[in-house]
Short mmCIF file of C-alpha atoms and ligand atoms in Angstrom, two decimals:
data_model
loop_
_atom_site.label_atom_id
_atom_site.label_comp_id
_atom_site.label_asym_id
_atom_site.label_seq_id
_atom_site.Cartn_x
_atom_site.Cartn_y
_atom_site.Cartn_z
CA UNK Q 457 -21.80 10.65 124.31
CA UNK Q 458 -24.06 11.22 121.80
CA UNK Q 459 -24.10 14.20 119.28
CA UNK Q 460 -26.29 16.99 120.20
CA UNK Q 461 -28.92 17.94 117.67
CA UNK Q 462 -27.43 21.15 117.19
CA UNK Q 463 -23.73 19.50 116.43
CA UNK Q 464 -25.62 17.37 114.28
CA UNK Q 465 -27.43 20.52 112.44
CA UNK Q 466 -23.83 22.02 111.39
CA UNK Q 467 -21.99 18.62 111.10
CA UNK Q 468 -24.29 18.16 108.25
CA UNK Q 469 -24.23 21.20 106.36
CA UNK Q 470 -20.10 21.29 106.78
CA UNK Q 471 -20.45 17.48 105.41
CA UNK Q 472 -22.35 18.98 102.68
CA UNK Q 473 -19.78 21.14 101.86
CA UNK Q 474 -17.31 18.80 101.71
CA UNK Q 475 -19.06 16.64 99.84
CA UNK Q 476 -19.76 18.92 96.88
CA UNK Q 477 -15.31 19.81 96.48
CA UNK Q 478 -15.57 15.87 94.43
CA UNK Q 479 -16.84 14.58 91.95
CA UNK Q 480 -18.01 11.81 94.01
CA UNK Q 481 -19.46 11.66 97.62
CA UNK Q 482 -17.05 8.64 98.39
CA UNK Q 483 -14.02 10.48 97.41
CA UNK Q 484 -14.48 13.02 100.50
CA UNK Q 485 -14.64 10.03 103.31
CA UNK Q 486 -11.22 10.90 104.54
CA UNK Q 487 -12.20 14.60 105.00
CA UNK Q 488 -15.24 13.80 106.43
CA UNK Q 489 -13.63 10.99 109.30
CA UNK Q 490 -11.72 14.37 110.47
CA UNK Q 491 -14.89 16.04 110.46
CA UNK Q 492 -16.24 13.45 112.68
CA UNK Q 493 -13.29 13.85 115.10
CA UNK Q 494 -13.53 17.69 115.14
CA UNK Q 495 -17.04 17.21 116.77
CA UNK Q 496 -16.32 14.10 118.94
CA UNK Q 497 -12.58 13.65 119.00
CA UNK Q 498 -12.66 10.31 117.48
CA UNK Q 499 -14.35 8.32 115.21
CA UNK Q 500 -17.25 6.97 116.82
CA UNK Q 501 -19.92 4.41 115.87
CA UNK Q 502 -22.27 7.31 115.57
CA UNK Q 503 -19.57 9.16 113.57
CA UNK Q 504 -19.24 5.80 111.46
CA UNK Q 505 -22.94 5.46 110.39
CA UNK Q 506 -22.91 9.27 109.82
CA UNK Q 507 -20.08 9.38 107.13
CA UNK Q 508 -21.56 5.87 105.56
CA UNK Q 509 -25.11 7.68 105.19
CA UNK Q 510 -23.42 10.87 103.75
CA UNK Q 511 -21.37 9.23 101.17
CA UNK Q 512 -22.97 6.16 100.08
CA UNK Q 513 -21.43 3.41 101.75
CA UNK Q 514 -21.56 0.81 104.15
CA UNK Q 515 -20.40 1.09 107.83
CA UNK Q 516 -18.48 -1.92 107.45
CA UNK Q 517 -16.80 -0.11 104.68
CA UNK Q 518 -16.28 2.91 106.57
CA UNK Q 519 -15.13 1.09 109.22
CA UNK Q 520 -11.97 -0.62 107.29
CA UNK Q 521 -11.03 2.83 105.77
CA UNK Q 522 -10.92 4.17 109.13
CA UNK Q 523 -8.85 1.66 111.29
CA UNK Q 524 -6.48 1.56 108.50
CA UNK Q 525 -5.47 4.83 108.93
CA UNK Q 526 -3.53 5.81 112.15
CA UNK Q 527 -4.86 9.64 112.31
CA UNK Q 528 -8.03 8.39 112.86
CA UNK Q 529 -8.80 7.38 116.82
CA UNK Q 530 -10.59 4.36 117.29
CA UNK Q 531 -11.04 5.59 121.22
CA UNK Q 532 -11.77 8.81 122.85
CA UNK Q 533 -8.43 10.93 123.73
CA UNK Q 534 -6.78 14.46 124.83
CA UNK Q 535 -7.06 17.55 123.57
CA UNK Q 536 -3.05 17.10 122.65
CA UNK Q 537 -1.79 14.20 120.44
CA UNK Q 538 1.41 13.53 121.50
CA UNK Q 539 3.98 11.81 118.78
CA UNK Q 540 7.32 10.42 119.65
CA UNK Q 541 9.37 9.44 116.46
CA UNK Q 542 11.92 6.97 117.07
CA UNK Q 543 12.40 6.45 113.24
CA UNK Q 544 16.37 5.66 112.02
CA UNK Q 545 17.33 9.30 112.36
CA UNK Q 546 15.37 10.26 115.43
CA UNK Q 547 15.77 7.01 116.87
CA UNK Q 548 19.62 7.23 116.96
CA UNK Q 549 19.45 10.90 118.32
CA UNK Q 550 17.47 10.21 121.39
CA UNK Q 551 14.03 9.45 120.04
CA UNK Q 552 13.77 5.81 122.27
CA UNK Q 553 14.94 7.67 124.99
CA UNK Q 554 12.50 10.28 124.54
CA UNK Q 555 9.15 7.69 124.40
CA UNK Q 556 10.65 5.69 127.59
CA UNK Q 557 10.93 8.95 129.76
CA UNK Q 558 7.19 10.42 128.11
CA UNK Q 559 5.98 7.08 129.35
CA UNK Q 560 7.17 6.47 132.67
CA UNK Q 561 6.64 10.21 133.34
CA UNK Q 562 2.96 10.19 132.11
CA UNK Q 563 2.45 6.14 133.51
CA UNK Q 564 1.12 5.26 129.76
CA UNK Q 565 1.98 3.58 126.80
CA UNK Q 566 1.13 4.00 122.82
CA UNK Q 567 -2.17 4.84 121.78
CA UNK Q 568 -3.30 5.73 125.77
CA UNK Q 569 -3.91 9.03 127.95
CA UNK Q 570 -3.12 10.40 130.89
CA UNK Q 571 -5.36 13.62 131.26
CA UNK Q 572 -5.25 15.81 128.65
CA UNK Q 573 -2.64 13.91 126.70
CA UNK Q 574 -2.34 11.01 124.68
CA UNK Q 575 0.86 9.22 123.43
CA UNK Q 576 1.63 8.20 120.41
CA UNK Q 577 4.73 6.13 119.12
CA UNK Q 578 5.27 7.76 115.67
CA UNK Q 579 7.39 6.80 112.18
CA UNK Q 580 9.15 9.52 110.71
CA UNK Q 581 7.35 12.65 110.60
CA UNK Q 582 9.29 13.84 107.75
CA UNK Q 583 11.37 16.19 109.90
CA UNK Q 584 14.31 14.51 110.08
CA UNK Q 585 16.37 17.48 109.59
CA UNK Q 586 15.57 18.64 113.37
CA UNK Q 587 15.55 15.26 114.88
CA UNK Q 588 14.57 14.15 117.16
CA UNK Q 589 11.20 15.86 117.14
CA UNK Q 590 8.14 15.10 118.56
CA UNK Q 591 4.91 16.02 117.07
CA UNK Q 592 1.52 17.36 119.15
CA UNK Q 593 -1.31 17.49 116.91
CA UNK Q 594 1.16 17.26 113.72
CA UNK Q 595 2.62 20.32 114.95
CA UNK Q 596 6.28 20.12 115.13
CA UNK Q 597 8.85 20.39 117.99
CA UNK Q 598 12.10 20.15 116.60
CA UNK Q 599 15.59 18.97 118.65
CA UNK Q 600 14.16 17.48 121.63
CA UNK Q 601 15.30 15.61 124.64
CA UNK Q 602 14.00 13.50 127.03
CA UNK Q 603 13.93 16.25 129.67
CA UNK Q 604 12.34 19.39 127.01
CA UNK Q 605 9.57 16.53 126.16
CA UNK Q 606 8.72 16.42 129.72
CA UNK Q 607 8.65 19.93 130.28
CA UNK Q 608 6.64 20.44 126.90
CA UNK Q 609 4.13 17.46 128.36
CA UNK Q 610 3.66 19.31 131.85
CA UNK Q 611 2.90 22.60 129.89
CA UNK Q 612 -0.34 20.43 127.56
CA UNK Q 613 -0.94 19.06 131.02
CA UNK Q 614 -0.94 22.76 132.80
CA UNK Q 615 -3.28 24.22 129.71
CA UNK Q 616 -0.18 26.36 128.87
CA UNK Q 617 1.08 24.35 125.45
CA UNK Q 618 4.20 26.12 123.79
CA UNK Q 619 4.00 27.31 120.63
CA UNK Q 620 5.40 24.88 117.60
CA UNK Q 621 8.65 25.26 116.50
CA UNK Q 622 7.26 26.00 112.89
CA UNK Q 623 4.42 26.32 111.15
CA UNK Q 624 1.25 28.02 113.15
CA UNK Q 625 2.21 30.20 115.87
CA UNK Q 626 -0.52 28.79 118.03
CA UNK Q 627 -0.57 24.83 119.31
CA UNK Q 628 -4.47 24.01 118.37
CA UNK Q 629 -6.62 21.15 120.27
CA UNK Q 630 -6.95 17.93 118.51
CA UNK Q 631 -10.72 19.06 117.86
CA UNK Q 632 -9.53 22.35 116.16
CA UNK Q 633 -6.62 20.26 113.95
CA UNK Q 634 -9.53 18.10 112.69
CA UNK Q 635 -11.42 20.58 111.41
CA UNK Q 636 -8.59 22.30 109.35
CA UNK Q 637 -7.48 18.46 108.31
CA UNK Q 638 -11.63 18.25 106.85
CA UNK Q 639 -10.84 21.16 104.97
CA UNK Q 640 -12.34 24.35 106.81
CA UNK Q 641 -8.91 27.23 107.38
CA UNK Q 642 -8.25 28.43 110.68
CA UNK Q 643 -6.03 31.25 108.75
CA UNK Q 644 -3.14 29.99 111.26
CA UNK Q 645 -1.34 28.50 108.35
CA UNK Q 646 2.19 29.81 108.26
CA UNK Q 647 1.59 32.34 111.16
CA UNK Q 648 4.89 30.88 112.89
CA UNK Q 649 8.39 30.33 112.32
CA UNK Q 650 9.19 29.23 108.56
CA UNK Q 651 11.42 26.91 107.54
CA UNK Q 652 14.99 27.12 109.46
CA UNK Q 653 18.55 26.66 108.09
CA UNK Q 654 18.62 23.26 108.53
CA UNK Q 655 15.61 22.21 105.68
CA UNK Q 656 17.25 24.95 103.57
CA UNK Q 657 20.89 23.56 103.64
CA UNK Q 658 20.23 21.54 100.23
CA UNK Q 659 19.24 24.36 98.71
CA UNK Q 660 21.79 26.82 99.65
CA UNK Q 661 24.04 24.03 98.43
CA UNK Q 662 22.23 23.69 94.86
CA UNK Q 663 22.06 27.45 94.66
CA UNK Q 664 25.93 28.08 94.86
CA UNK Q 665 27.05 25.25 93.22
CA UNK Q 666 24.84 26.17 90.44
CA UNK Q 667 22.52 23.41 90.37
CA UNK Q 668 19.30 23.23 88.96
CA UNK Q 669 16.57 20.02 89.33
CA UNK Q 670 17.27 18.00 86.08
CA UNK Q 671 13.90 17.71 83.52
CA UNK Q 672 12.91 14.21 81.91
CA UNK Q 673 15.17 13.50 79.52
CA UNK Q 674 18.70 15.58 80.98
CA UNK Q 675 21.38 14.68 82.92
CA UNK Q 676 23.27 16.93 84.83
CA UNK Q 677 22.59 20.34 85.01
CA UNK Q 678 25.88 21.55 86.88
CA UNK Q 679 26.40 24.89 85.80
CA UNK Q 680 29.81 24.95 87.48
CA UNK Q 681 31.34 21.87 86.43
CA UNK Q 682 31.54 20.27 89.51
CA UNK Q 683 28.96 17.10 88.34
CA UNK Q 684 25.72 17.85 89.89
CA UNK Q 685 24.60 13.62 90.25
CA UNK Q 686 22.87 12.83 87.02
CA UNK Q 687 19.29 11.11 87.78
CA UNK Q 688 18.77 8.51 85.26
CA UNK Q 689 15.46 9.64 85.06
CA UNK Q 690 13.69 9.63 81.85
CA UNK Q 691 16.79 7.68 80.43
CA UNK Q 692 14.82 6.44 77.40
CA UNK Q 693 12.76 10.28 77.21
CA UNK Q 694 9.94 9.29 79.28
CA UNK Q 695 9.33 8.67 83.31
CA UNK Q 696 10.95 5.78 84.78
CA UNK Q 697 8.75 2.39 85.86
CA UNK Q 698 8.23 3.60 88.79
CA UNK Q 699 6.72 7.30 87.85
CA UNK Q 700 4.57 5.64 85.24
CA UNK Q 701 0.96 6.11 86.23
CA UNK Q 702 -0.59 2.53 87.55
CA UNK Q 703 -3.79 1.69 86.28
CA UNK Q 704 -5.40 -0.05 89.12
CA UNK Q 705 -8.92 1.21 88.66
CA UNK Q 706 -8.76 -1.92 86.07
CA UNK Q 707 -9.07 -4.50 89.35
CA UNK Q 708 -12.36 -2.48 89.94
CA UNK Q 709 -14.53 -2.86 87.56
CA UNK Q 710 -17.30 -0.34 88.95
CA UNK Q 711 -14.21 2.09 89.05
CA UNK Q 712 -13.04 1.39 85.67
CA UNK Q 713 -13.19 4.03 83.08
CA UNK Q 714 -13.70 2.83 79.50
CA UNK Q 715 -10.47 3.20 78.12
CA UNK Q 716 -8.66 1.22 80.96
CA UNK Q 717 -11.23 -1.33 80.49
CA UNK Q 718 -10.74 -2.22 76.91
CA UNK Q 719 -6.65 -1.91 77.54
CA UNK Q 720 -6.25 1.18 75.44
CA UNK Q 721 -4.84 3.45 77.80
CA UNK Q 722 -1.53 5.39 76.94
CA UNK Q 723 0.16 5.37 80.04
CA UNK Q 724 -0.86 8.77 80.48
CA UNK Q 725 -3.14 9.14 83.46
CA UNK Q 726 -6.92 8.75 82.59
CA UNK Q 727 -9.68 11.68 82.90
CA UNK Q 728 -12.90 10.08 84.55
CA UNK Q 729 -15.89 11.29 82.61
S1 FES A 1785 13.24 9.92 111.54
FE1 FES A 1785 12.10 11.16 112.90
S2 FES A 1785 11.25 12.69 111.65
FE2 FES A 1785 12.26 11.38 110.27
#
């Protein structure tokens, strides 16, 4: 379906706004995919050759930015993204179990819909503390089971979605997450349940055992005596191979700034002009 003139009226002044948060139009093609897929629900061809005329680039090029990433829906979908982990952690607590029930019970597989819903096989949401959890539209649903995945399905499917288990305190439509991903508040942010005891338990751990997070160039910092694990990092005073900033704007040469170009960079990270 094609974009309405009057979609395409505000689609362009939000891309304008977008646009103008970087210093370069290309830099605000991820925000602007999302934008695409708050008007259409995926990324379209129309919604291609719009972000390749707003930032520069070709659709080819918009194209391989956009398949690469998995938020981005090369199809049309539901209203409710629905994400089965089955990562290590979930995986071993019932997240396999989960999928195979959410997919005989809605007769589809990954990346498909049935109604109002589309499934998604996920790795780790970064939740692991309440696994297994499934995600609808990134919005968490901690300590699930094959059978409260069902019932939380049938409510998407009813129009009567559950509120997350943290985070907002209202479940939004795929179209309305898309427009908070390109950058435009809902002011649902935090209007849920915060974090529960189970993300805290490190740090009521490091708070009575005294422990502090170590600086570049420390070891421990156990105030108590007990050895908080020394990191290693910053063994010789500085950040660690890994931390050190990589300069791979040097493999693209209309990227480049001048100091990485002539090889005089510190290792400190490089201002563009
Ligand atoms: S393994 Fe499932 S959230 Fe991390």
């Amino acid at each position: 379906m094609a974009i309405s003139e009057q979609a395409l009226v505000r689609l362009e002044a939000d891309a304008a706004e977008v646009i103008a948060r970087y210093p370069r139009p290309r830099s605000a093609l991820l925000p602007l995919l999302h934008l695409v897929q708050s008007e259409e629900g995926w990324v379209s061809p129309e919604g291609v050759e719009l972000c390749a005329r707003w930032v520069g680039l070709t659709t080819a090029e918009v194209t391989a930015v956009s398949t690469f990433y998995s938020m981005y829906r090369r199809e049309p979908g539901g209203d409710y993204n629905v994400g089965v982990c089955t990562n290590t952690l979930c995986g071993v607590l019932g997240g396999d179990a989960i999928l195979e029930r959410l997919e005989s019970h809605l007769g589809v597989h990954h990346g498909e819909t049935a109604g109002n819903v589309t499934l998604e096989h996920l790795e780790c949401n970064a939740a692991c503390d309440y696994a297994p959890v499934v995600m609808v539209n990134w919005e968490f649903y901690d300590n699930q089971t094959p059978s409260s995945a069902v019932e939380l399905v049938d409510a998407l499917q009813a129009g009567t979605p559950p509120a997350p288990s943290r985070g907002v305190g209202r479940l939004c439509t795929f179209r309305e997450t898309e427009r908070v991903l390109a950058g435009f508040e809902d002011g649902l942010a935090d209007t849920g349940t915060g974090s529960g005891p189970a993300t805290l338990a490190g740090l009521r751990l490091a708070r009575e055992r005294g422990w502090s997070a170590p600086r570049p160039g420390t070891t421990s910092t156990s105030a108590d005596g007990a050895g908080a694990p020394a990191t290693g990092y910053g063994r010789s005073g500085g950040p660690s191979g890994d931390d050190a900033p990589l300069r791979t704007a040097a493999s693209d040469p209309a990227n480049t700034t001048p100091a990485a170009a002539s090889g005089s960079g510190s290792g400190k990270p490089e201002e563009r002009p």
